[in-house]
Coordinates of C-alpha atoms and ligand atoms in Angstrom, one line a residue:
X17 CA -109.4 19.0 -26.9
X18 CA -107.5 16.2 -28.6
X19 CA -108.5 15.3 -32.1
X20 CA -107.7 13.2 -35.0
X21 CA -109.5 15.6 -37.4
X22 CA -107.2 18.5 -37.4
X23 CA -107.3 19.2 -41.2
X24 CA -108.6 22.4 -42.7
X25 CA -112.0 20.9 -43.8
X26 CA -113.1 20.6 -40.2
X27 CA -112.2 24.1 -39.0
X28 CA -115.7 25.6 -38.7
X29 CA -116.8 22.6 -36.7
X30 CA -113.7 22.7 -34.6
X31 CA -114.1 26.5 -34.0
X32 CA -117.7 26.0 -33.0
X33 CA -116.9 23.1 -30.7
X34 CA -114.0 24.8 -29.1
X35 CA -116.1 27.9 -28.1
X36 CA -118.8 25.9 -26.4
X37 CA -119.1 25.6 -22.6
X38 CA -121.9 23.3 -21.3
X39 CA -122.5 23.3 -17.6
X40 CA -125.1 22.5 -15.0
X41 CA -126.0 24.7 -12.0
X42 CA -126.5 22.7 -8.8
X43 CA -127.4 23.5 -5.3
X44 CA -129.6 22.7 -2.4
X45 CA -133.0 24.4 -2.6
X46 CA -133.0 28.1 -1.6
X47 CA -129.2 28.6 -1.9
X48 CA -129.9 31.0 -4.8
X49 CA -129.7 28.9 -7.9
X50 CA -132.7 30.6 -9.6
X51 CA -131.4 34.0 -8.7
X52 CA -128.0 33.3 -10.0
X53 CA -129.3 31.7 -13.2
X54 CA -131.2 34.8 -13.9
X55 CA -128.2 37.1 -13.3
X56 CA -126.0 34.9 -15.5
X57 CA -128.6 35.2 -18.3
X58 CA -128.9 39.0 -17.8
X59 CA -125.1 39.3 -17.8
X60 CA -125.0 37.2 -20.9
X61 CA -127.6 39.5 -22.5
X62 CA -130.0 36.7 -23.0
X63 CA -132.8 38.3 -20.9
X64 CA -133.3 41.9 -20.1
X65 CA -135.0 42.1 -16.8
X66 CA -135.1 40.2 -13.5
X67 CA -138.2 38.2 -12.8
X68 CA -138.2 36.2 -16.1
X69 CA -136.9 33.0 -14.6
X70 CA -138.4 33.7 -11.1
X71 CA -141.9 34.2 -12.4
X72 CA -142.0 30.5 -13.4
X73 CA -141.0 29.5 -9.9
X74 CA -143.5 31.6 -8.0
X75 CA -146.5 29.8 -9.5
X76 CA -145.2 26.6 -8.1
X77 CA -147.5 23.6 -8.2
X78 CA -148.5 21.3 -5.4
X79 CA -146.7 18.0 -5.8
X80 CA -150.0 16.1 -5.6
X81 CA -151.5 17.7 -8.6
X82 CA -149.8 15.9 -11.4
X83 CA -151.5 17.6 -14.2
X84 CA -150.3 20.9 -13.0
X85 CA -146.8 19.5 -12.8
X86 CA -147.2 18.3 -16.4
X87 CA -148.5 21.7 -17.6
X88 CA -145.7 23.4 -15.7
X89 CA -143.2 21.1 -17.3
X90 CA -144.5 21.7 -20.7
X91 CA -143.4 25.3 -20.1
X92 CA -140.3 24.5 -18.2
X93 CA -138.8 22.7 -21.2
X94 CA -137.6 26.1 -22.2
X95 CA -136.1 27.0 -18.9
X96 CA -134.3 23.7 -18.3
X97 CA -131.7 24.4 -21.0
X98 CA -130.6 28.0 -21.7
X99 CA -128.1 29.1 -24.3
X100 CA -126.4 32.4 -24.6
X101 CA -123.1 34.0 -25.8
X102 CA -120.5 35.6 -23.7
X103 CA -117.1 36.8 -24.8
X104 CA -117.2 34.7 -27.9
X105 CA -118.2 31.6 -26.1
X106 CA -121.6 29.8 -26.6
X107 CA -122.7 28.9 -23.1
X108 CA -125.2 26.1 -22.5
X109 CA -126.6 26.3 -19.0
X110 CA -128.6 23.3 -17.8
X111 CA -130.9 23.6 -14.8
X112 CA -131.1 20.8 -12.3
X113 CA -134.5 20.8 -10.7
X114 CA -134.7 20.9 -7.0
X115 CA -137.5 20.6 -4.4
X116 CA -140.3 18.2 -5.2
X117 CA -138.9 17.8 -8.7
X118 CA -135.8 16.0 -7.5
X119 CA -135.6 12.8 -9.5
X120 CA -133.2 10.7 -11.5
X121 CA -133.5 13.3 -14.2
X122 CA -131.6 15.6 -11.9
X123 CA -128.7 13.2 -11.8
X124 CA -128.8 12.5 -15.5
X125 CA -128.5 16.2 -16.4
X126 CA -125.0 16.0 -14.8
X127 CA -124.1 13.3 -17.4
X128 CA -124.7 15.8 -20.2
X129 CA -122.4 18.6 -19.1
X130 CA -118.7 19.2 -19.0
X131 CA -118.7 21.3 -15.9
X132 CA -120.9 22.2 -12.9
X133 CA -121.5 25.4 -11.0
X134 CA -122.2 24.7 -7.3
X135 CA -124.1 27.4 -5.4
X136 CA -123.7 27.3 -1.6
X137 CA -125.7 29.4 0.9
X138 CA -123.0 31.1 3.0
X139 CA -125.3 30.9 6.1
X140 CA -126.0 27.2 5.7
X141 CA -122.9 25.7 4.2
X142 CA -123.0 22.3 2.6
X143 CA -126.5 20.8 2.5
X144 CA -128.0 17.4 1.8
X145 CA -128.9 17.8 -1.9
X146 CA -125.5 19.4 -2.7
X147 CA -123.8 16.3 -1.2
X148 CA -125.9 13.9 -3.5
X149 CA -125.2 16.0 -6.6
X150 CA -121.5 16.3 -5.9
X151 CA -121.3 12.5 -5.6
X152 CA -122.3 12.3 -9.2
X153 CA -119.8 15.0 -10.2
X154 CA -117.1 13.0 -8.4
X155 CA -118.1 9.8 -10.2
X156 CA -117.6 11.5 -13.5
X157 CA -114.7 13.7 -12.5
X158 CA -116.7 16.8 -13.5
X159 CA -114.9 20.1 -12.9
X160 CA -116.8 22.2 -10.3
X161 CA -116.8 25.9 -9.9
X162 CA -118.0 27.1 -6.5
X163 CA -120.0 30.2 -5.7
X164 CA -120.6 31.0 -2.1
X165 CA -123.7 33.2 -2.1
X166 CA -125.5 35.6 0.2
X167 CA -122.5 37.4 1.6
X168 CA -124.7 40.5 2.0
X169 CA -126.2 38.6 5.0
X170 CA -124.9 37.6 8.4
X171 CA -123.3 34.3 7.4
X172 CA -120.8 31.8 8.6
X173 CA -117.1 32.4 8.7
X174 CA -115.6 31.9 5.2
X175 CA -112.7 29.8 6.4
X176 CA -115.2 27.4 8.1
X177 CA -117.2 27.2 4.9
X178 CA -114.1 26.2 2.9
X179 CA -113.2 23.6 5.5
X180 CA -116.7 22.2 5.3
X181 CA -116.6 21.9 1.5
X182 CA -113.2 20.2 1.6
X183 CA -114.2 17.8 4.4
X184 CA -117.7 16.9 3.4
X185 CA -117.6 17.1 -0.3
X186 CA -114.0 15.9 -0.6
X187 CA -113.3 18.7 -3.0
X188 CA -110.1 20.8 -2.8
X189 CA -110.9 24.5 -2.6
X190 CA -108.8 27.2 -4.4
X191 CA -110.3 30.5 -3.4
X192 CA -110.0 33.0 -6.2
X193 CA -111.8 35.8 -4.4
X194 CA -112.1 36.3 -0.6
X195 CA -114.8 38.4 1.1
X196 CA -114.1 41.4 3.2
X197 CA -116.8 41.4 5.9
X198 CA -120.3 40.2 5.6
X199 CA -123.9 41.4 6.1
X200 CA -124.1 45.1 6.7
X201 CA -120.3 45.2 6.8
X202 CA -119.8 43.5 3.5
X203 CA -117.2 45.6 1.7
X204 CA -116.7 43.4 -1.3
X205 CA -114.3 40.6 -2.4
X206 CA -110.6 40.6 -2.9
X207 CA -109.3 38.9 -6.0
X208 CA -106.3 36.9 -4.9
X209 CA -104.8 36.6 -8.4
X210 CA -105.2 40.2 -9.4
X211 CA -104.5 41.7 -5.9
X212 CA -107.6 43.9 -6.4
X213 CA -110.6 44.5 -4.3
X214 CA -114.0 44.7 -6.0
X215 CA -116.2 47.0 -4.0
X216 CA -119.6 45.9 -3.1
X217 CA -122.3 48.4 -3.8
X218 CA -125.8 47.1 -2.9
X219 CA -128.6 48.3 -5.1
X220 CA -126.2 49.0 -8.0
X221 CA -127.1 46.8 -10.9
X222 CA -123.5 45.7 -11.4
X223 CA -124.3 44.5 -14.9
X224 CA -121.7 46.3 -16.9
X225 CA -118.0 46.3 -16.2
X226 CA -118.2 50.1 -15.7
X227 CA -120.3 49.7 -12.6
X228 CA -117.7 47.6 -10.9
X229 CA -115.3 49.7 -8.8
X230 CA -111.9 48.3 -8.2
X231 CA -109.4 49.2 -5.4
X232 CA -105.8 48.1 -5.7
X233 CA -104.1 46.1 -3.0
X234 CA -105.4 44.5 0.2
X235 CA -104.6 47.5 2.3
X236 CA -106.5 50.2 0.5
X237 CA -107.1 53.2 2.8
X238 CA -110.8 53.1 1.9
X239 CA -111.1 49.8 3.5
X240 CA -109.2 50.7 6.6
X241 CA -111.3 53.9 7.0
X242 CA -114.7 52.6 6.2
X243 CA -114.6 48.9 7.3
X244 CA -111.9 48.9 10.1
X245 CA -113.2 45.7 11.8
X246 CA -114.0 43.7 8.7
X247 CA -110.7 44.8 7.1
X248 CA -108.7 43.6 10.2
X249 CA -110.2 40.1 10.2
X250 CA -109.9 40.0 6.4
X251 CA -106.2 40.6 6.7
X252 CA -105.9 37.8 9.3
X253 CA -107.8 35.4 7.1
X254 CA -105.8 36.4 4.0
X255 CA -102.6 35.3 5.7
X256 CA -104.2 31.9 6.5
X257 CA -105.6 31.6 3.0
X258 CA -102.3 32.6 1.3
X259 CA -100.3 30.2 3.4
X260 CA -102.7 27.2 3.5
X261 CA -105.2 27.2 0.7
X262 CA -104.7 25.1 -2.4
X263 CA -103.3 27.1 -5.3
X264 CA -105.5 27.0 -8.4
X265 CA -104.2 24.3 -10.7
X266 CA -106.1 24.2 -14.0
X267 CA -105.3 20.5 -14.5
X268 CA -106.5 19.6 -11.1
X269 CA -109.7 21.5 -11.8
X270 CA -110.3 19.7 -15.1
X271 CA -109.9 16.4 -13.2
X272 CA -112.5 17.4 -10.7
X273 CA -110.0 17.5 -7.8
X274 CA -109.9 21.3 -7.1
X275 CA -112.7 23.9 -7.3
X276 CA -112.1 27.6 -7.8
X277 CA -114.2 29.3 -5.2
X278 CA -115.9 32.7 -5.5
X279 CA -117.8 34.7 -2.9
X280 CA -120.6 37.0 -3.8
X281 CA -124.3 38.0 -3.7
X282 CA -126.4 36.8 -6.6
X283 CA -129.3 39.0 -5.7
X284 CA -127.0 42.0 -6.1
X285 CA -125.3 40.7 -9.2
X286 CA -122.1 40.7 -7.3
X287 CA -119.6 38.1 -8.3
X288 CA -121.5 37.0 -11.3
X289 CA -119.0 38.4 -13.7
X290 CA -116.2 36.4 -12.1
X291 CA -118.1 33.2 -12.6
X292 CA -118.7 33.8 -16.3
X293 CA -115.1 34.7 -16.6
X294 CA -114.1 31.4 -15.0
X295 CA -116.5 29.5 -17.3
X296 CA -115.1 31.1 -20.4
X297 CA -111.4 30.8 -19.4
X298 CA -111.2 27.6 -17.4
X299 CA -114.2 25.4 -18.0
X300 CA -113.5 22.8 -20.7
X301 CA -114.8 22.8 -24.2
X302 CA -116.8 19.6 -25.0
X303 CA -114.8 16.6 -24.2
X304 CA -114.4 13.3 -26.1
X305 CA -116.8 10.6 -24.9
X306 CA -116.1 6.9 -24.6
X307 CA -118.1 4.4 -26.6
X308 CA -117.7 0.7 -26.1
X309 CA -116.2 0.5 -29.6
X310 CA -114.0 3.7 -29.7
X311 CA -113.6 7.2 -28.5
X312 CA -116.0 9.8 -29.9
X313 CA -114.3 13.1 -30.6
X314 CA -116.5 16.2 -30.5
X315 CA -115.1 17.6 -33.7
X316 CA -115.5 14.4 -35.6
X317 CA -117.6 15.2 -38.7
X318 CA -120.3 12.5 -38.0
X319 CA -123.1 13.6 -35.9
X320 CA -123.5 11.5 -32.7
X321 CA -125.8 12.3 -29.7
X322 CA -127.1 10.6 -26.6
X323 CA -130.5 11.0 -24.9
X324 CA -130.1 11.9 -21.2
X325 CA -133.6 13.0 -20.3
X326 CA -137.2 12.5 -21.5
X327 CA -139.8 15.0 -20.8
X328 CA -143.4 14.0 -21.2
X329 CA -145.2 16.7 -23.1
X330 CA -148.6 18.2 -22.9
X331 CA -150.5 15.2 -24.4
X332 CA -149.6 11.9 -22.7
X333 CA -152.3 10.0 -24.6
X334 CA -150.2 10.4 -27.7
X335 CA -147.0 9.4 -26.0
X336 CA -145.9 12.9 -27.1
X337 CA -142.6 13.7 -25.5
X338 CA -139.3 15.5 -25.9
X339 CA -136.0 13.7 -25.7
X340 CA -133.2 15.8 -24.6
X341 CA -130.1 14.9 -26.5
X342 CA -126.5 16.0 -25.9
X343 CA -124.6 16.3 -29.1
X344 CA -121.4 14.4 -28.6
X345 CA -119.8 14.9 -32.0
X346 CA -120.4 16.7 -35.3
X347 CA -123.1 19.1 -36.2
X348 CA -126.9 19.0 -36.3
X349 CA -128.7 20.4 -39.3
X350 CA -132.4 20.4 -40.0
X351 CA -133.4 17.3 -41.9
X352 CA -130.3 15.3 -40.8
X353 CA -130.6 11.6 -41.5
X354 CA -129.3 9.5 -38.7
X355 CA -129.6 6.0 -37.3
X356 CA -131.2 5.0 -34.0
X357 CA -128.6 2.5 -32.7
X358 CA -130.9 0.5 -30.4
X359 CA -133.5 -0.3 -33.1
X360 CA -131.0 -0.1 -36.0
X361 CA -133.6 2.1 -37.8
X362 CA -133.0 5.3 -39.7
X363 CA -134.6 8.6 -38.4
X364 CA -134.7 12.1 -39.9
X365 CA -134.2 14.9 -37.5
X366 CA -136.6 17.6 -38.6
X367 CA -138.1 19.5 -35.8
X368 CA -135.4 19.6 -33.1
X369 CA -135.7 22.4 -30.7
X370 CA -132.8 24.5 -29.4
X371 CA -132.7 26.6 -26.4
X372 CA -131.7 30.1 -27.2
X373 CA -133.0 32.0 -24.2
X374 CA -134.2 34.9 -26.3
X375 CA -136.4 33.0 -28.7
X376 CA -137.0 29.3 -28.8
X377 CA -137.2 28.7 -32.5
X378 CA -136.7 25.6 -34.5
X379 CA -133.1 25.8 -35.1
X380 CA -131.2 25.1 -38.2
X381 CA -127.9 24.0 -36.7
X382 CA -126.2 23.0 -33.4
X383 CA -122.8 21.6 -32.6
X384 CA -121.2 19.1 -30.2
X385 CA -121.7 20.4 -26.7
X386 CA -125.1 21.7 -27.5
X387 CA -128.4 20.2 -26.2
X388 CA -131.3 19.7 -28.6
X389 CA -134.8 18.6 -27.9
X390 CA -136.3 16.0 -30.2
X391 CA -140.1 15.6 -30.2
X392 CA -141.1 11.9 -30.5
X393 CA -143.8 9.5 -29.5
X394 CA -141.9 7.2 -27.2
X395 CA -139.4 5.9 -29.6
X396 CA -136.4 7.4 -27.9
X397 CA -135.3 6.3 -24.4
X398 CA -132.8 7.4 -21.9
X399 CA -129.3 6.3 -23.0
X400 CA -130.3 5.9 -26.7
X401 CA -127.6 6.9 -29.2
X402 CA -128.4 8.4 -32.6
X403 CA -125.6 8.8 -35.1
X404 CA -124.6 9.4 -38.6
X405 CA -121.6 7.1 -38.2
X406 CA -121.1 3.5 -37.2
X407 CA -123.4 1.8 -34.7
X408 CA -121.7 2.6 -31.4
X409 CA -122.8 2.3 -27.8
X410 CA -121.9 5.3 -25.7
X411 CA -121.1 4.9 -22.1
X412 CA -122.0 7.2 -19.3
X413 CA -125.6 7.4 -18.2
X414 CA -125.8 5.4 -15.0
X415 CA -128.7 4.2 -13.0
X416 CA -128.5 5.6 -9.5
X417 CA -129.3 3.6 -6.4
X418 CA -132.9 4.6 -5.6
X419 CA -133.8 5.9 -2.2
X420 CA -137.6 5.4 -2.1
X421 CA -139.1 2.0 -2.7
X422 CA -142.8 1.2 -3.3
X423 CA -145.0 -1.4 -4.7
X424 CA -148.0 -0.7 -6.9
X425 CA -151.4 -1.6 -5.5
X426 CA -154.1 -2.2 -8.0
X427 CA -157.6 -0.9 -7.5
X428 CA -158.7 -3.5 -10.1
X429 CA -156.9 -6.8 -9.3
X430 CA -157.8 -8.2 -12.7
X431 CA -155.3 -5.9 -14.3
X432 CA -152.3 -7.4 -12.6
X433 CA -150.8 -8.7 -15.9
X434 CA -151.2 -5.4 -17.7
X435 CA -149.7 -3.7 -14.7
X436 CA -146.5 -5.8 -14.8
X437 CA -146.1 -5.1 -18.5
X438 CA -146.7 -1.4 -18.1
X439 CA -144.2 -1.1 -15.2
X440 CA -141.6 -2.9 -17.2
X441 CA -142.1 -0.5 -20.1
X442 CA -141.8 2.5 -17.9
X443 CA -138.7 1.0 -16.3
X444 CA -137.1 0.5 -19.7
X445 CA -137.9 4.1 -20.6
X446 CA -136.1 5.3 -17.5
X447 CA -139.2 6.9 -15.8
X448 CA -138.6 4.8 -12.7
X449 CA -136.5 1.8 -11.8
X450 CA -138.2 -1.6 -11.6
X451 CA -137.0 -4.5 -9.6
X452 CA -138.6 -7.9 -10.2
X453 CA -137.9 -10.1 -7.1
X454 CA -136.4 -13.6 -7.9
X455 CA -139.2 -15.0 -5.7
X456 CA -141.8 -13.3 -7.9
X457 CA -143.5 -11.4 -5.0
X458 CA -144.4 -8.5 -7.2
X459 CA -142.4 -5.7 -8.8
X460 CA -140.8 -3.2 -6.5
X461 CA -140.4 0.4 -7.8
X462 CA -137.4 2.4 -6.9
X463 CA -136.9 6.2 -7.3
X464 CA -134.7 9.0 -6.1
X465 CA -137.5 11.5 -5.9
X466 CA -141.2 11.3 -4.9
X467 CA -142.2 13.0 -8.2
X468 CA -141.3 9.8 -10.1
X469 CA -144.1 7.9 -8.4
X470 CA -146.6 10.6 -9.3
X471 CA -145.4 10.5 -12.9
X472 CA -145.8 6.7 -13.0
X473 CA -149.3 6.8 -11.4
X474 CA -150.5 9.4 -14.0
X475 CA -149.0 7.6 -16.9
X476 CA -150.5 4.3 -15.8
X477 CA -153.9 5.9 -15.8
X478 CA -153.7 7.9 -19.0
X479 CA -151.6 5.6 -21.2
X480 CA -152.5 2.2 -19.8
X481 CA -155.9 2.8 -18.2
X482 CA -154.6 1.3 -15.0
X483 CA -155.6 2.8 -11.7
X484 CA -152.9 2.1 -9.1
X485 CA -151.7 3.5 -5.8
X486 CA -148.4 2.9 -4.1
X487 CA -147.4 1.4 -0.8
X488 CA -144.0 1.6 0.9
X489 CA -142.1 -1.6 1.1
X490 CA -139.4 -2.5 3.7
X491 CA -136.5 -1.9 1.4
X492 CA -134.0 0.8 2.2
X493 CA -131.4 0.3 -0.4
X494 CA -130.8 -1.6 -3.6
X495 CA -127.3 -2.3 -4.6
X496 CA -126.2 -4.0 -7.8
X497 CA -124.2 -7.2 -7.1
X498 CA -121.4 -8.7 -9.1
X499 CA -119.0 -11.5 -8.7
X500 CA -117.6 -14.5 -10.6
X501 CA -120.0 -17.3 -11.6
X502 CA -119.2 -19.7 -8.7
X503 CA -119.6 -17.0 -6.0
X504 CA -122.7 -15.5 -7.6
X505 CA -124.4 -18.9 -7.8
X506 CA -123.9 -19.5 -4.0
X507 CA -124.8 -15.9 -3.1
X508 CA -127.9 -16.1 -5.2
X509 CA -129.1 -19.3 -3.6
X510 CA -128.5 -18.1 -0.1
X511 CA -130.1 -14.7 -0.6
X512 CA -132.9 -15.4 -3.1
X513 CA -135.4 -13.7 -0.9
X514 CA -133.6 -10.4 -1.1
X515 CA -132.6 -10.4 -4.8
X516 CA -134.3 -8.8 -7.7
X517 CA -133.6 -8.1 -11.4
X518 CA -133.8 -4.6 -12.8
X519 CA -135.2 -3.6 -16.2
X520 CA -132.0 -4.7 -17.9
X521 CA -131.8 -8.0 -16.0
X522 CA -129.0 -6.9 -13.7
X523 CA -129.2 -8.4 -10.2
X524 CA -129.7 -6.2 -7.2
X525 CA -129.6 -6.8 -3.5
X526 CA -132.6 -5.3 -1.8
X527 CA -131.6 -4.5 1.7
X528 CA -134.2 -3.7 4.4
X529 CA -131.7 -1.8 6.6
X530 CA -128.1 -1.0 7.0
X531 CA -127.4 -3.8 9.5
X532 CA -128.5 -6.5 7.1
X533 CA -126.5 -4.9 4.3
X534 CA -123.3 -4.7 6.4
X535 CA -123.7 -8.3 7.6
X536 CA -124.2 -9.5 4.1
X537 CA -121.3 -7.6 2.7
X538 CA -119.1 -9.0 5.5
X539 CA -120.3 -12.5 4.9
X540 CA -119.8 -12.3 1.1
X541 CA -116.4 -10.6 0.6
X542 CA -116.1 -11.9 -3.0
X543 CA -119.3 -10.1 -4.1
X544 CA -119.1 -6.4 -5.0
X545 CA -122.1 -4.2 -4.1
X546 CA -122.4 -1.1 -6.3
X547 CA -124.6 2.0 -5.9
X548 CA -124.6 2.9 -9.6
X549 CA -125.0 0.8 -12.8
X550 CA -124.3 2.0 -16.3
X551 CA -127.3 1.8 -18.7
X552 CA -126.7 -0.6 -21.5
Ligands
GDP605 P1 -133.1 28.3 -5.4 O1 -134.1 27.6 -4.6 O2 -131.7 27.8 -5.1 O3 -133.4 28.5 -6.8 O4 -133.0 29.8 -4.7 P2 -133.6 31.2 -5.1 O5 -132.8 31.8 -6.2 O6 -135.1 31.1 -5.3 O7 -133.3 32.0 -3.8 C1 -133.8 31.7 -2.5 C2 -134.0 32.9 -1.6 O8 -132.7 33.5 -1.4 C3 -134.8 33.9 -2.4 O9 -135.6 34.6 -1.4 C4 -133.8 34.9 -2.9 O10 -134.3 36.2 -3.0 C5 -132.7 34.8 -1.8 N1 -131.4 35.2 -2.3 C6 -130.8 34.7 -3.4 N2 -129.5 35.2 -3.6 C7 -129.4 36.0 -2.5 C8 -128.3 36.9 -2.1 O11 -127.3 37.0 -2.7 N3 -128.5 37.6 -0.9 C9 -129.7 37.5 -0.2 N4 -129.7 38.2 0.9 N5 -130.7 36.7 -0.6 C10 -130.5 36.0 -1.7

């Protein structure tokens, strides 16, 4: 971490920042994210028994029942950020919701972390949701650690999996461990750096270092005797890997170009220790963030934070919600007086919540890299900055091109005006994206996940007393368009029927299908079409 504050007065802050690791765990549903999260927490000593994280998942709600979602979410505030200590580091683990929960929030979580842990199901390889999440990581050059899970099952060939990650995700792979066998014949993993084989023992809890058995060298007689076939193919693969695979280069990892790859079995706690080790040793401490005005260094004494997620709380009538804020610099203490940059008003931070997995108490302090939850009544929005210092605007929370488009249909047509106002407010807050067509044909809503529409329907009803349903519209993609004034003027005139303004007034091209989009892009080479837009 580079800093301009390297004098003695800042050493406690510097030490605290330096030992933080903030990462998100990402995967396609069912790859084993929940299982791995739980094992990481157990390893870190934050929870004692399996089932703590899982239990929450098993009483999963039906997507249609929004109140249940809301209740569930009230509880899940605690499990969406988890903090624990490991080997002197304070580790902040952020969950990215999957399944029906998938929404813009999922993407935004990735803007609040310094690294990501990607879990791949070894039987399935790279899946759709992983591809989407990795796009966001690539955009931000986030370092990614890869865990290939479920080696205790009959899975795909490891070399094939590595090729797939490299081809589809465009991410270089540096295997750190390599599996010997799989399924019933899974003997363990070989650590390429230490030239040691970690023996797989199903059913052993593998939680302490003492329960991990190590065999020296790739040719250990135990392997030859007990796993002759698995060992023979392992030896062949090892030759290929050692000759062809990318070497692990820390700098390339930090730039998001190369991912260290580990194999294991989360359910058996196998390989979990390696991941924690990689996080502690290789994942970056909180990094500086760019503001429009200057760089914000994490160990700068002034507190600065950015809101990346808003969670409606139990009582929507009171606009009671929690803003999740990533601390970008300085230290939070209870009662801290800060400024809310967008409104230029002072606020006092009294009841922030931290996320110690053991007890979720009101905390007294937190440092850059940590996440705090601030209860508020709708004052804080996604992308808002609060700071003790000068009034800066931080960059880095983008809008993502939505994938589902709908229009609201009123059950009471007399409320049309109120509906427009309400949708604009929800759009500004970041609940959903709103696009107001230039030809005023009615606001189009865009989301990346279905859940966002349910959230909007519920909030319209409870907060605005508007009863609305949603219909699909023939829009497949919205891309933000830019160009110089002369070109934009011509483009806007020619395409007015397909253009709309988002909540911030930025112009987007609403394409009904790929053919129209491609034709338009060809016809207007001086216009750029972008699939993300920075908030601000
Ligand atoms: P998530 O949807 O990504 O959070 O996945 P879960 O953690 O819920 O796991 C999905 C399923 O895979 C569950 O039935 C787990 O028990 C199972 N699972 C997770 N890890 C492993 C593993 O290492 N081996 C095997 N055989 N099953 C696993």
